[in-house]
PDB file of C-alpha atoms in Angstrom:
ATOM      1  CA  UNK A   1     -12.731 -16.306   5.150  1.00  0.00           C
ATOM      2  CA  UNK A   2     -15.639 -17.905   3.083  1.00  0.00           C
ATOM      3  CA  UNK A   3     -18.890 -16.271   1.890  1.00  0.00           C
ATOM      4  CA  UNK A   4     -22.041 -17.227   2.606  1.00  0.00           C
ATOM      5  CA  UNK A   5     -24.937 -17.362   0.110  1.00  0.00           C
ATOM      6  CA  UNK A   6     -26.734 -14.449  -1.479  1.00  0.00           C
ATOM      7  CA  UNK A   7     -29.917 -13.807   0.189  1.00  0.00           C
ATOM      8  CA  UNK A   8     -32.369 -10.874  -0.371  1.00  0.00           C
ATOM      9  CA  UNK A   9     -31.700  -7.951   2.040  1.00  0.00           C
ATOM     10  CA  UNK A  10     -34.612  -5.269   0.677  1.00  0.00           C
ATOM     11  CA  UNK A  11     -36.961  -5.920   3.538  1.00  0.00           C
ATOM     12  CA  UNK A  12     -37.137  -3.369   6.556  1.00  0.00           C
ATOM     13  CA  UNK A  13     -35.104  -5.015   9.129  1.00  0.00           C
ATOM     14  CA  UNK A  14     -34.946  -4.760  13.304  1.00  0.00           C
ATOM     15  CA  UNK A  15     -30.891  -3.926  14.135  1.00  0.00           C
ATOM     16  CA  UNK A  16     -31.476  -4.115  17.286  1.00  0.00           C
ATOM     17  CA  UNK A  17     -28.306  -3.470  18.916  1.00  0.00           C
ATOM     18  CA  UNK A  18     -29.303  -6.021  21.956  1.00  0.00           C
ATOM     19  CA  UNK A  19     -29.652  -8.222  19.216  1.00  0.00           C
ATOM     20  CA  UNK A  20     -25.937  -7.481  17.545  1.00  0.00           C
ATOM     21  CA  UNK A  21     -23.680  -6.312  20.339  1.00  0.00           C
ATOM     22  CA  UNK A  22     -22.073  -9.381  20.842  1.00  0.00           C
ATOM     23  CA  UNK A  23     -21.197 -10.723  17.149  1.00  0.00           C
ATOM     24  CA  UNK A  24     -18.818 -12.877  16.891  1.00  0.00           C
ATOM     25  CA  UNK A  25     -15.359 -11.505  15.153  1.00  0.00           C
ATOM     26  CA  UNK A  26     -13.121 -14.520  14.699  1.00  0.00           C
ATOM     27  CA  UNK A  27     -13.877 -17.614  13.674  1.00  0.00           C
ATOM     28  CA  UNK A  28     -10.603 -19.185  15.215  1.00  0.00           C
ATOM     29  CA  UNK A  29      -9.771 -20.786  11.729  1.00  0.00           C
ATOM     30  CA  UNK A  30      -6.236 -19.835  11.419  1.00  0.00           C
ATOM     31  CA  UNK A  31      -5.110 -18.482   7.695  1.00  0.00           C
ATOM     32  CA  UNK A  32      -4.324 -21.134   5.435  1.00  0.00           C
ATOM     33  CA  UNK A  33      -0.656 -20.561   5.911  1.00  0.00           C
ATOM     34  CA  UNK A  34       2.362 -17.466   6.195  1.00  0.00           C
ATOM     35  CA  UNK A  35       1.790 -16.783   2.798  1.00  0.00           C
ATOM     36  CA  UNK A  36      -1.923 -15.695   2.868  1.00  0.00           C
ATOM     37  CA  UNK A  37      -1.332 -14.015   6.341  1.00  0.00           C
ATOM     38  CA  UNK A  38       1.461 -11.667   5.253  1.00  0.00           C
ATOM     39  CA  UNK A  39      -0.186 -11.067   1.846  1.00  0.00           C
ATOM     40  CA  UNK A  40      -3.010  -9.339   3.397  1.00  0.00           C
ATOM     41  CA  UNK A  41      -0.472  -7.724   5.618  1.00  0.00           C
ATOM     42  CA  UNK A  42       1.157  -6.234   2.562  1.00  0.00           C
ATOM     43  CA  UNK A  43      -1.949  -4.956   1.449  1.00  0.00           C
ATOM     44  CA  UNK A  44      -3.123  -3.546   4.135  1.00  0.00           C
ATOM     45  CA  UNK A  45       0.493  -2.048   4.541  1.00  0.00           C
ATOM     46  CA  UNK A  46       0.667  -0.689   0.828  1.00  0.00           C
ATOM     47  CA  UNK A  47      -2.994   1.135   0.932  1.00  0.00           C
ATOM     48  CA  UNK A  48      -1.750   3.094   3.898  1.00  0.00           C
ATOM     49  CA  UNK A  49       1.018   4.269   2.587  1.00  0.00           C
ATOM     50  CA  UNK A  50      -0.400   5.092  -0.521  1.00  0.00           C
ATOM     51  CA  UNK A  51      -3.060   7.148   1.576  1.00  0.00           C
ATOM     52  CA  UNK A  52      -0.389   8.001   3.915  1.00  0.00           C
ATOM     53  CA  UNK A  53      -1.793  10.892   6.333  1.00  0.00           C
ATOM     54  CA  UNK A  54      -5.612  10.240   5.599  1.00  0.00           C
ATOM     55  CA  UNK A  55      -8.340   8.447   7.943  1.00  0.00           C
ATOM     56  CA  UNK A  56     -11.037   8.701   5.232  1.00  0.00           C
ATOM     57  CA  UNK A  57     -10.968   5.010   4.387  1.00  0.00           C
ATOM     58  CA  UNK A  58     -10.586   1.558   6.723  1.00  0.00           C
ATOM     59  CA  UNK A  59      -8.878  -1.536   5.087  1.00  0.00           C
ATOM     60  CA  UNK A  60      -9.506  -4.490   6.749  1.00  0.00           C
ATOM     61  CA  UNK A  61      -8.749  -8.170   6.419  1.00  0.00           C
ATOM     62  CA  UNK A  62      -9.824 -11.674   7.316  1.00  0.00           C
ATOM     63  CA  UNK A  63     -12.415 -10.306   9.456  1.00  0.00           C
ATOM     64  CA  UNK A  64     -16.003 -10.745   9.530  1.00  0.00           C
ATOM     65  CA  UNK A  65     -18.163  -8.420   7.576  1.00  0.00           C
ATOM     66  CA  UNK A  66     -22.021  -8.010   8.799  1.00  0.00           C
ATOM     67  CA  UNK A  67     -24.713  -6.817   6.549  1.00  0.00           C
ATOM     68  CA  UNK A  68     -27.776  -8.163   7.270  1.00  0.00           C
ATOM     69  CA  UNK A  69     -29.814  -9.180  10.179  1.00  0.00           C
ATOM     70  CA  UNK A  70     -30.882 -12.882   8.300  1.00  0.00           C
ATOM     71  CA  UNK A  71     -27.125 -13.338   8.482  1.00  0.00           C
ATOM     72  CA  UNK A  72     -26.530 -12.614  12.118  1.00  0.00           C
ATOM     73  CA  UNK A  73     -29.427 -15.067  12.534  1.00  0.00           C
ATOM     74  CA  UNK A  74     -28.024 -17.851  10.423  1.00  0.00           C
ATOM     75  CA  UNK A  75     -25.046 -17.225  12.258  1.00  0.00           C
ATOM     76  CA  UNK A  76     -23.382 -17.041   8.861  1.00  0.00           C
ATOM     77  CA  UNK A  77     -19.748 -15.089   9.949  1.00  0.00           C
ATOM     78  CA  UNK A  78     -17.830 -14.916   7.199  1.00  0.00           C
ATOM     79  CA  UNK A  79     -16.082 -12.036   5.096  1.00  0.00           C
ATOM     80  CA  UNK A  80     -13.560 -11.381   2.809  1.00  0.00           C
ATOM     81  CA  UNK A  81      -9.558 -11.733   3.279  1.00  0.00           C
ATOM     82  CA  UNK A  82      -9.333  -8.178   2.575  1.00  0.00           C
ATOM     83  CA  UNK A  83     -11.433  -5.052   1.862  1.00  0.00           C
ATOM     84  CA  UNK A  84     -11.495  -1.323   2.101  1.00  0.00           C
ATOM     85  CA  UNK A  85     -14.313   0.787   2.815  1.00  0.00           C
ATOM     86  CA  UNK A  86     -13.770   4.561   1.653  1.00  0.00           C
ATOM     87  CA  UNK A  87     -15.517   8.040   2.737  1.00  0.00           C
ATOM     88  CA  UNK A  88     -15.555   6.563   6.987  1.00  0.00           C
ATOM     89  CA  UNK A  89     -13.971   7.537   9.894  1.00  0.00           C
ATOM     90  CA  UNK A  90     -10.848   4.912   9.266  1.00  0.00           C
ATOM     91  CA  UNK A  91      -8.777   6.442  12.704  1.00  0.00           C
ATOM     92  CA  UNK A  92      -9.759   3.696  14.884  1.00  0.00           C
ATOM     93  CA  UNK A  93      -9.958   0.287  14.625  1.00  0.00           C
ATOM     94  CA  UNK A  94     -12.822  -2.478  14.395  1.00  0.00           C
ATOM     95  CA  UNK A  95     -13.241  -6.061  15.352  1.00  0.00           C
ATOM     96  CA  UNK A  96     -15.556  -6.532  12.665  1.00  0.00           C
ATOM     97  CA  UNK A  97     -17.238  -4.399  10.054  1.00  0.00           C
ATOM     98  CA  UNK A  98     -21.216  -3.701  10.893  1.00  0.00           C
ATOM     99  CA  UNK A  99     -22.679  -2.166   8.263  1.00  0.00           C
ATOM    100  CA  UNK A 100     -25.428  -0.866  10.172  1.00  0.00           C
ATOM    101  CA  UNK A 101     -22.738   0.335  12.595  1.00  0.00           C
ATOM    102  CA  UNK A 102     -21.194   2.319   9.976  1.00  0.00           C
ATOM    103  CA  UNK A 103     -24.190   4.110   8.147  1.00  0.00           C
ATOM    104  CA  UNK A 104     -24.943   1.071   5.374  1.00  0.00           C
ATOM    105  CA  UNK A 105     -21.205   1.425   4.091  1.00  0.00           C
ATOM    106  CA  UNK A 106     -20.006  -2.083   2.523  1.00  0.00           C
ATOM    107  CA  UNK A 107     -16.427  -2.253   1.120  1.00  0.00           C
ATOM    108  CA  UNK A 108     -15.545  -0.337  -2.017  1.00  0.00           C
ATOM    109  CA  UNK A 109     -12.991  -3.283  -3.142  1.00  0.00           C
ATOM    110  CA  UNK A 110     -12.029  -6.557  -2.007  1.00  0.00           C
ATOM    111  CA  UNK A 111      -9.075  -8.758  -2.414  1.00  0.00           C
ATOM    112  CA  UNK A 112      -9.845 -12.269  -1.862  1.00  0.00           C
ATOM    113  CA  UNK A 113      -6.779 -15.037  -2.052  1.00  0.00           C
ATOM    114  CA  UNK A 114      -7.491 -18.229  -4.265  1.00  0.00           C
ATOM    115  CA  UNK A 115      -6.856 -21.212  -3.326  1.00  0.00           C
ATOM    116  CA  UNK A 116      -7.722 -24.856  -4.642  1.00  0.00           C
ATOM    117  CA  UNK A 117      -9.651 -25.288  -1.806  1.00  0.00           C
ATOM    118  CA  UNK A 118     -11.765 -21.608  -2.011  1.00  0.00           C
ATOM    119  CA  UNK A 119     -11.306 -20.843  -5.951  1.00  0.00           C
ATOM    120  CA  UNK A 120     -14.940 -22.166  -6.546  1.00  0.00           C
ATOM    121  CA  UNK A 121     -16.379 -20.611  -4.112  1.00  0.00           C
ATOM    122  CA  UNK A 122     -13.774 -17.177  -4.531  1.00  0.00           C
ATOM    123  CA  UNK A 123     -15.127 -16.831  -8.073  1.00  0.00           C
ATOM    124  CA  UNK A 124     -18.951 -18.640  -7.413  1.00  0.00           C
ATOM    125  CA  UNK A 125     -21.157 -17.985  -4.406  1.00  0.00           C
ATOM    126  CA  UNK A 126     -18.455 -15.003  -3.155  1.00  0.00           C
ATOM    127  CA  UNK A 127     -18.597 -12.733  -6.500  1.00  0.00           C
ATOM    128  CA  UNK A 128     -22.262 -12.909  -6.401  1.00  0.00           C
ATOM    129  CA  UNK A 129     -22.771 -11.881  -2.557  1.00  0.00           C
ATOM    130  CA  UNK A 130     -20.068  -9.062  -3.547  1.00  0.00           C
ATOM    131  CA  UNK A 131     -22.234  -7.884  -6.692  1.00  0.00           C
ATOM    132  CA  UNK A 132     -25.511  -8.410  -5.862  1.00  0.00           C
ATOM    133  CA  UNK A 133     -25.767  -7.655  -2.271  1.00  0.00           C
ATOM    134  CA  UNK A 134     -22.941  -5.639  -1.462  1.00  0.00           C
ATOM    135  CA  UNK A 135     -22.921  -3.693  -5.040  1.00  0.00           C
ATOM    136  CA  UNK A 136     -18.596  -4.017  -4.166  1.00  0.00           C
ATOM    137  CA  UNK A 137     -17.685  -1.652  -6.585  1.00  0.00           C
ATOM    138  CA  UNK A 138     -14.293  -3.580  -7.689  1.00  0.00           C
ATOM    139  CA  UNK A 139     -13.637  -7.188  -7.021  1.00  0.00           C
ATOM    140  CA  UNK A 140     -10.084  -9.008  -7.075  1.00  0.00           C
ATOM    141  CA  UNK A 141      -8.599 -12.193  -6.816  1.00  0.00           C
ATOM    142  CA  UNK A 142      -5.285 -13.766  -6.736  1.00  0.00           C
ATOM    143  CA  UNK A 143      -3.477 -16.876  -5.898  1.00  0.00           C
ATOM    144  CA  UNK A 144      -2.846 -19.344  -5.677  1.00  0.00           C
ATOM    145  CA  UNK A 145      -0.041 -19.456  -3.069  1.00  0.00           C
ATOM    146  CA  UNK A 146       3.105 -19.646  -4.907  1.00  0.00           C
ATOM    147  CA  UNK A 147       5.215 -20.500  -2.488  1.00  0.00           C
ATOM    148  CA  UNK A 148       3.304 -24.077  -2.339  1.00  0.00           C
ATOM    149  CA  UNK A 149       4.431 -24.420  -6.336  1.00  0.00           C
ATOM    150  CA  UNK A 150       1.309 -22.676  -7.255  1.00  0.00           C
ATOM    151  CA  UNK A 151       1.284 -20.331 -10.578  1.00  0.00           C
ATOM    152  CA  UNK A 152      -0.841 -17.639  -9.479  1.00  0.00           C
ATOM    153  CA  UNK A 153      -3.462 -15.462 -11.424  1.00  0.00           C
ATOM    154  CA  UNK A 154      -4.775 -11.878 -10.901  1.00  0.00           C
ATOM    155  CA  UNK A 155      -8.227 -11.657 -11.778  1.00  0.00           C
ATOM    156  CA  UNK A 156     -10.508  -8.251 -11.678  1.00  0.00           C
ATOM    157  CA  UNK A 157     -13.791  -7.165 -11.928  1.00  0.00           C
ATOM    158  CA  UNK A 158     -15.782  -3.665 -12.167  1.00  0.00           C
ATOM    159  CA  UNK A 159     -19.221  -3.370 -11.068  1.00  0.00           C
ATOM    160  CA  UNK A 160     -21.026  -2.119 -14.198  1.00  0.00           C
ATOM    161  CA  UNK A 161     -24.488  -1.333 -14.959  1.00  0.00           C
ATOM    162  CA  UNK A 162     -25.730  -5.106 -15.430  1.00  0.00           C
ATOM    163  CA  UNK A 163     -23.014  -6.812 -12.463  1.00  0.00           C
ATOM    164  CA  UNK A 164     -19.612  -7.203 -12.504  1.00  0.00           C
ATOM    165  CA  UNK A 165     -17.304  -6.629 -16.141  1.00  0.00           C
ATOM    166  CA  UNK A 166     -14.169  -8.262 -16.100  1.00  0.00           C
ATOM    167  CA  UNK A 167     -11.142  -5.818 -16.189  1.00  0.00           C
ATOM    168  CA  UNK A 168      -8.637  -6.489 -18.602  1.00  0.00           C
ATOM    169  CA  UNK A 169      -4.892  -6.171 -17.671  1.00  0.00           C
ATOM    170  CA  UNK A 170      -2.023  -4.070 -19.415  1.00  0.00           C
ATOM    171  CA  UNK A 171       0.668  -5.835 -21.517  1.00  0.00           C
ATOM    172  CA  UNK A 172       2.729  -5.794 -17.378  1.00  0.00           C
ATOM    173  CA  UNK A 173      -0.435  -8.376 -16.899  1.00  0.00           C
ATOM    174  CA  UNK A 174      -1.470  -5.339 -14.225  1.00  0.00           C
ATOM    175  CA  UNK A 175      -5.338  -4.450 -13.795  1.00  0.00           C
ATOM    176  CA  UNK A 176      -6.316  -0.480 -13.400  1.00  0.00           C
ATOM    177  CA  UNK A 177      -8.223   0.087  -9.831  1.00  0.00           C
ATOM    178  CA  UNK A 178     -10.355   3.479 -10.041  1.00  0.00           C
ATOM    179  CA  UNK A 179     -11.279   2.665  -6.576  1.00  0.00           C
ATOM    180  CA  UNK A 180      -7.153   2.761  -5.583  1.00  0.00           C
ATOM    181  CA  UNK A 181      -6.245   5.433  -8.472  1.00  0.00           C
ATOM    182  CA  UNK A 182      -3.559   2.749  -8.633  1.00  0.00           C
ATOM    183  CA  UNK A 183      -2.659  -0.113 -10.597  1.00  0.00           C
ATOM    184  CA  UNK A 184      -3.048  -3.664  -9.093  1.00  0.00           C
ATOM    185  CA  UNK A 185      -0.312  -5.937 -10.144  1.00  0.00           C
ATOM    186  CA  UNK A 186       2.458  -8.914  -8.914  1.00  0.00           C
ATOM    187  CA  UNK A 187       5.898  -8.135  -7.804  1.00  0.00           C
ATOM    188  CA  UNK A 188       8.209 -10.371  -6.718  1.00  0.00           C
ATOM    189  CA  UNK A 189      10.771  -9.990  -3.706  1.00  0.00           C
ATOM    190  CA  UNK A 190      10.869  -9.913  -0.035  1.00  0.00           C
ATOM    191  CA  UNK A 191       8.727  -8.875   2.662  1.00  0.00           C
ATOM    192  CA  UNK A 192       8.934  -9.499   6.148  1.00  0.00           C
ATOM    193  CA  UNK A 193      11.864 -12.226   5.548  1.00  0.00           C
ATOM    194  CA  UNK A 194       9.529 -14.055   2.999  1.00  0.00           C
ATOM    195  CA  UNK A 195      10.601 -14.085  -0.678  1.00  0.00           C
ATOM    196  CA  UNK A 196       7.384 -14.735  -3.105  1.00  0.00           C
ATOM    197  CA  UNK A 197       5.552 -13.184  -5.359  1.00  0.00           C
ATOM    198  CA  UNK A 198       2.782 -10.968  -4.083  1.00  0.00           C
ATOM    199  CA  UNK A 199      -0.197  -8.652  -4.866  1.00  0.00           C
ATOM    200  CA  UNK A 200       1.072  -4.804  -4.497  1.00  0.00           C
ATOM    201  CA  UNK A 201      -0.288  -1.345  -5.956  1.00  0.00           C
ATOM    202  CA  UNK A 202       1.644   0.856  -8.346  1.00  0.00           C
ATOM    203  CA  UNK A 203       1.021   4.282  -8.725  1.00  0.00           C
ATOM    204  CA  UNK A 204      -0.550   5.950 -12.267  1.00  0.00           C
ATOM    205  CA  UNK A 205       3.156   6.185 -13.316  1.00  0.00           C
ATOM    206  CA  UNK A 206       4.156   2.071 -12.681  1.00  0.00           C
ATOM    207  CA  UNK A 207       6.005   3.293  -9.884  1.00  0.00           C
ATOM    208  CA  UNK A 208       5.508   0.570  -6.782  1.00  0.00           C
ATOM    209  CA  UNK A 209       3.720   1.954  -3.890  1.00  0.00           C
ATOM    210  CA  UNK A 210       6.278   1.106  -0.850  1.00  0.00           C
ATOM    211  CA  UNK A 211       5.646  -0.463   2.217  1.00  0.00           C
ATOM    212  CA  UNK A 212       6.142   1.761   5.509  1.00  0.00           C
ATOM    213  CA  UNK A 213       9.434   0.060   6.059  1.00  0.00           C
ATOM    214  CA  UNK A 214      10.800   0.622   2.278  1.00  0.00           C
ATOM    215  CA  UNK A 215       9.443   3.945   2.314  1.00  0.00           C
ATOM    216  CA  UNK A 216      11.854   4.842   6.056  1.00  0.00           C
ATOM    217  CA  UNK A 217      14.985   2.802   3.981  1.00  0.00           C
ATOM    218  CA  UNK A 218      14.308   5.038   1.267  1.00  0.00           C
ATOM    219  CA  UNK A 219      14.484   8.339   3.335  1.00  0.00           C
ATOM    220  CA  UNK A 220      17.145   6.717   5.562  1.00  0.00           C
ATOM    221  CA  UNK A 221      19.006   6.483   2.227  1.00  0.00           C
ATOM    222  CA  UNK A 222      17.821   9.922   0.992  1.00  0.00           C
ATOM    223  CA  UNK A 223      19.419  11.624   4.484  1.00  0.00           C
ATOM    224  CA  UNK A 224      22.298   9.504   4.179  1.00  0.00           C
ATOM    225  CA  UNK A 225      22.904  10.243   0.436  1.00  0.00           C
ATOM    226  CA  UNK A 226      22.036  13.980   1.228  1.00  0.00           C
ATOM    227  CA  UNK A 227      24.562  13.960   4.345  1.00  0.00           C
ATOM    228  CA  UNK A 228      27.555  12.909   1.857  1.00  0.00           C
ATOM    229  CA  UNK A 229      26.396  15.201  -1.123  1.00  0.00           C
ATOM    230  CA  UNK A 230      26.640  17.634   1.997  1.00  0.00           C
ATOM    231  CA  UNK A 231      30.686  16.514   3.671  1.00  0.00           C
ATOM    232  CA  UNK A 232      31.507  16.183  -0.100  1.00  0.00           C
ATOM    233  CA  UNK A 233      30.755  19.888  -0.889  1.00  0.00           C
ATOM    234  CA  UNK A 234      32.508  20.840   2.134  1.00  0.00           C
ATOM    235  CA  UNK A 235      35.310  18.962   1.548  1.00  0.00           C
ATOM    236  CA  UNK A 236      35.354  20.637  -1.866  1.00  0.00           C
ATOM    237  CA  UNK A 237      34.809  23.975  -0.269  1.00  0.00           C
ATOM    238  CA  UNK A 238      37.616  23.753   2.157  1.00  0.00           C
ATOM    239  CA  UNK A 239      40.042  22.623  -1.046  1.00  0.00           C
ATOM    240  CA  UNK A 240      39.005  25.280  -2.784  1.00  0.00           C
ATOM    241  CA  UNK A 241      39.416  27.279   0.258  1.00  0.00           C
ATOM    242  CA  UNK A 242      42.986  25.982   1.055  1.00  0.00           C
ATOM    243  CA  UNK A 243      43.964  26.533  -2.577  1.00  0.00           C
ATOM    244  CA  UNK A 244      42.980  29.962  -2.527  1.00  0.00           C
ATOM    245  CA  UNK A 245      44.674  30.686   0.506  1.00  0.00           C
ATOM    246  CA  UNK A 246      47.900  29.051  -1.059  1.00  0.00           C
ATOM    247  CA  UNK A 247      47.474  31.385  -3.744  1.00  0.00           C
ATOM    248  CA  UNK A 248      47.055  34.413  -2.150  1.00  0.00           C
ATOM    249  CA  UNK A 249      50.258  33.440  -0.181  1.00  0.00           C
ATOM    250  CA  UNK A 250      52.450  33.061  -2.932  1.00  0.00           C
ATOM    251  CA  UNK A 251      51.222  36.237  -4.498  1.00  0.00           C
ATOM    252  CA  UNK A 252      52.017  37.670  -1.295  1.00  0.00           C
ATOM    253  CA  UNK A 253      55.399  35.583  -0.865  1.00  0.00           C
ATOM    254  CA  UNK A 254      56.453  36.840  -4.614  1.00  0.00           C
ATOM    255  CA  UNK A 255      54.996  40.296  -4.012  1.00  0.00           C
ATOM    256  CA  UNK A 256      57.701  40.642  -0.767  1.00  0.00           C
ATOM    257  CA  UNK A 257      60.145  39.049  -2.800  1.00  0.00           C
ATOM    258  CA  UNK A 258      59.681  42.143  -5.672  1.00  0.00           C
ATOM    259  CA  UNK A 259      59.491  44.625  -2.976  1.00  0.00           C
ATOM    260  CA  UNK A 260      62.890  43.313  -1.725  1.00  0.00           C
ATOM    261  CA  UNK A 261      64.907  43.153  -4.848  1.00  0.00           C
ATOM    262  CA  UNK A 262      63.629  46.733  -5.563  1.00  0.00           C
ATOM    263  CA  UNK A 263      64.889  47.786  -2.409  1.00  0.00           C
ATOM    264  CA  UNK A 264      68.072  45.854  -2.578  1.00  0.00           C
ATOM    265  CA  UNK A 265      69.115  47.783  -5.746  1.00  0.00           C
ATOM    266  CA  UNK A 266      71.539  51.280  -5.875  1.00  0.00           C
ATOM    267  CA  UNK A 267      69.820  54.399  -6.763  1.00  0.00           C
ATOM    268  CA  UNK A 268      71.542  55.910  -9.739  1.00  0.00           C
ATOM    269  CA  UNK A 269      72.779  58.989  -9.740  1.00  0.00           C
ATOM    270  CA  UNK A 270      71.287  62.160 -10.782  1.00  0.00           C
ATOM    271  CA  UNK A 271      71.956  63.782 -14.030  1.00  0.00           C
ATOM    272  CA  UNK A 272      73.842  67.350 -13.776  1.00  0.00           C
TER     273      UNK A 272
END
């Protein structure tokens, strides 16, 4: 979704609600294509599971984001193709993200999808709305869409004392999110029958964050490699079992066979 331009917000504004209550959430502009639409997916699916369990944070994507009343009355509805907002009630879900809805909060990070047709404005009027009037504390970008031929780039910023310093990736070309406690880096393979590369977060160790449905195949596989540790110790218990039994029977077997030859024999006789 595109950005509009930075305006000046300082001013003591009227939200009145009869004023906002009916804001617009969609835009009906359609993604650009599968790519972008399951890459925000993926995001969206790899912060929860990395916060599995929590509802202290909302991630949100190609949704409209409202922070000013100027906007509402430009009628300016734009946001980012994917944010997160930490430290809010993230249990229930929004059509669009007020900020004066949701005590001032504006997203903590945002992920926004370049394109040739956004790039300018991804890395121009977009990263200046995100560091001047939201004060977004980390900004990314990536794209463009590989699977049209493109050779994408992942591009990160920090919000610093002066604006946004650029953050500068490990030798894995992966960028360090403080915001995540996670790094931010490509991986390539499939998800959701699409093979690309994509945007995904590893954890402090470079171990990839899994999506809900990799993380139930890995505890499918878990259980199912537990279950055969499990019938292969009992199948090694009930050898061991059947050997001892076959043991103690031929001890038994021989120990009749002694006792039978013992009795078989004459007793001598006496000494005088």
């Amino acid at each position: 979704m595109e950005a509009g331009p930075v305006e000046a917000v300082g001013q003591a504004l009227d939200f009145t609600e009869d004023f906002t209550r009916e804001l617009p959430c969609e835009d009906g502009i359609p993604l650009e294509n599968l790519w972008h639409r399951l890459q925000i997916n993926l995001l969206d699916d790899c912060v929860h599971q990395l916060w599995r369990g929590r509802t202290d944070f909302y991630a949100g994507g190609n949704m409209f984001v409202y922070y000013s009343l100027q906007q509402v009355q430009r009628q300016d509805y734009k946001g980012p193709d994917f944010f997160v907002v930490k430290d809010v009630d993230g249990s229930y879900v929004r059509p669009c993200w007020v900020a004066w809805r949701e005590g001032g909060r504006l997203p903590d990070v945002i992920v926004e999808l370049l394109s040739p047709s956004t790039r300018g404005v991804d890395l121009g009027a977009k990263k200046a709305l995100y560091e001047r009037v939201f004060r977004t504390r980390e900004y990314f970008c990536y794209g463009p869409d590989p699977t049209q031929g493109g050779e994408p780039e992942l591009l990160g910023w920090v919000l610093g004392r002066d604006g946004y310093e650029a953050l500068a990736a490990d030798e894995r070309g992966w960028l360090w999110s403080r915001v995540f406690g996670a790094w931010v880096g490509e991986w390539e393979g499939e998800y959701h029958g699409a093979r690309s590369r994509w945007l995904r977060l590893y954890d402090a160790e470079g171990r990839l964050i899994p999506t809900a449905a990799e993380a139930a195949q890995a505890e499918a596989e878990r259980a199912q490699a537990e279950a055969e540790r499990a019938r292969a110790e009992a199948e090694a218990e009930r050898r061991r079992a059947e050997a001892a039994e076959a043991r103690a029977a031929a001890l038994e077997a021989e120990l009749a066979r002694v006792q039978a030859l013992l009795s078989s024999q004459p007793e001598k006789p006496s000494q005088p």
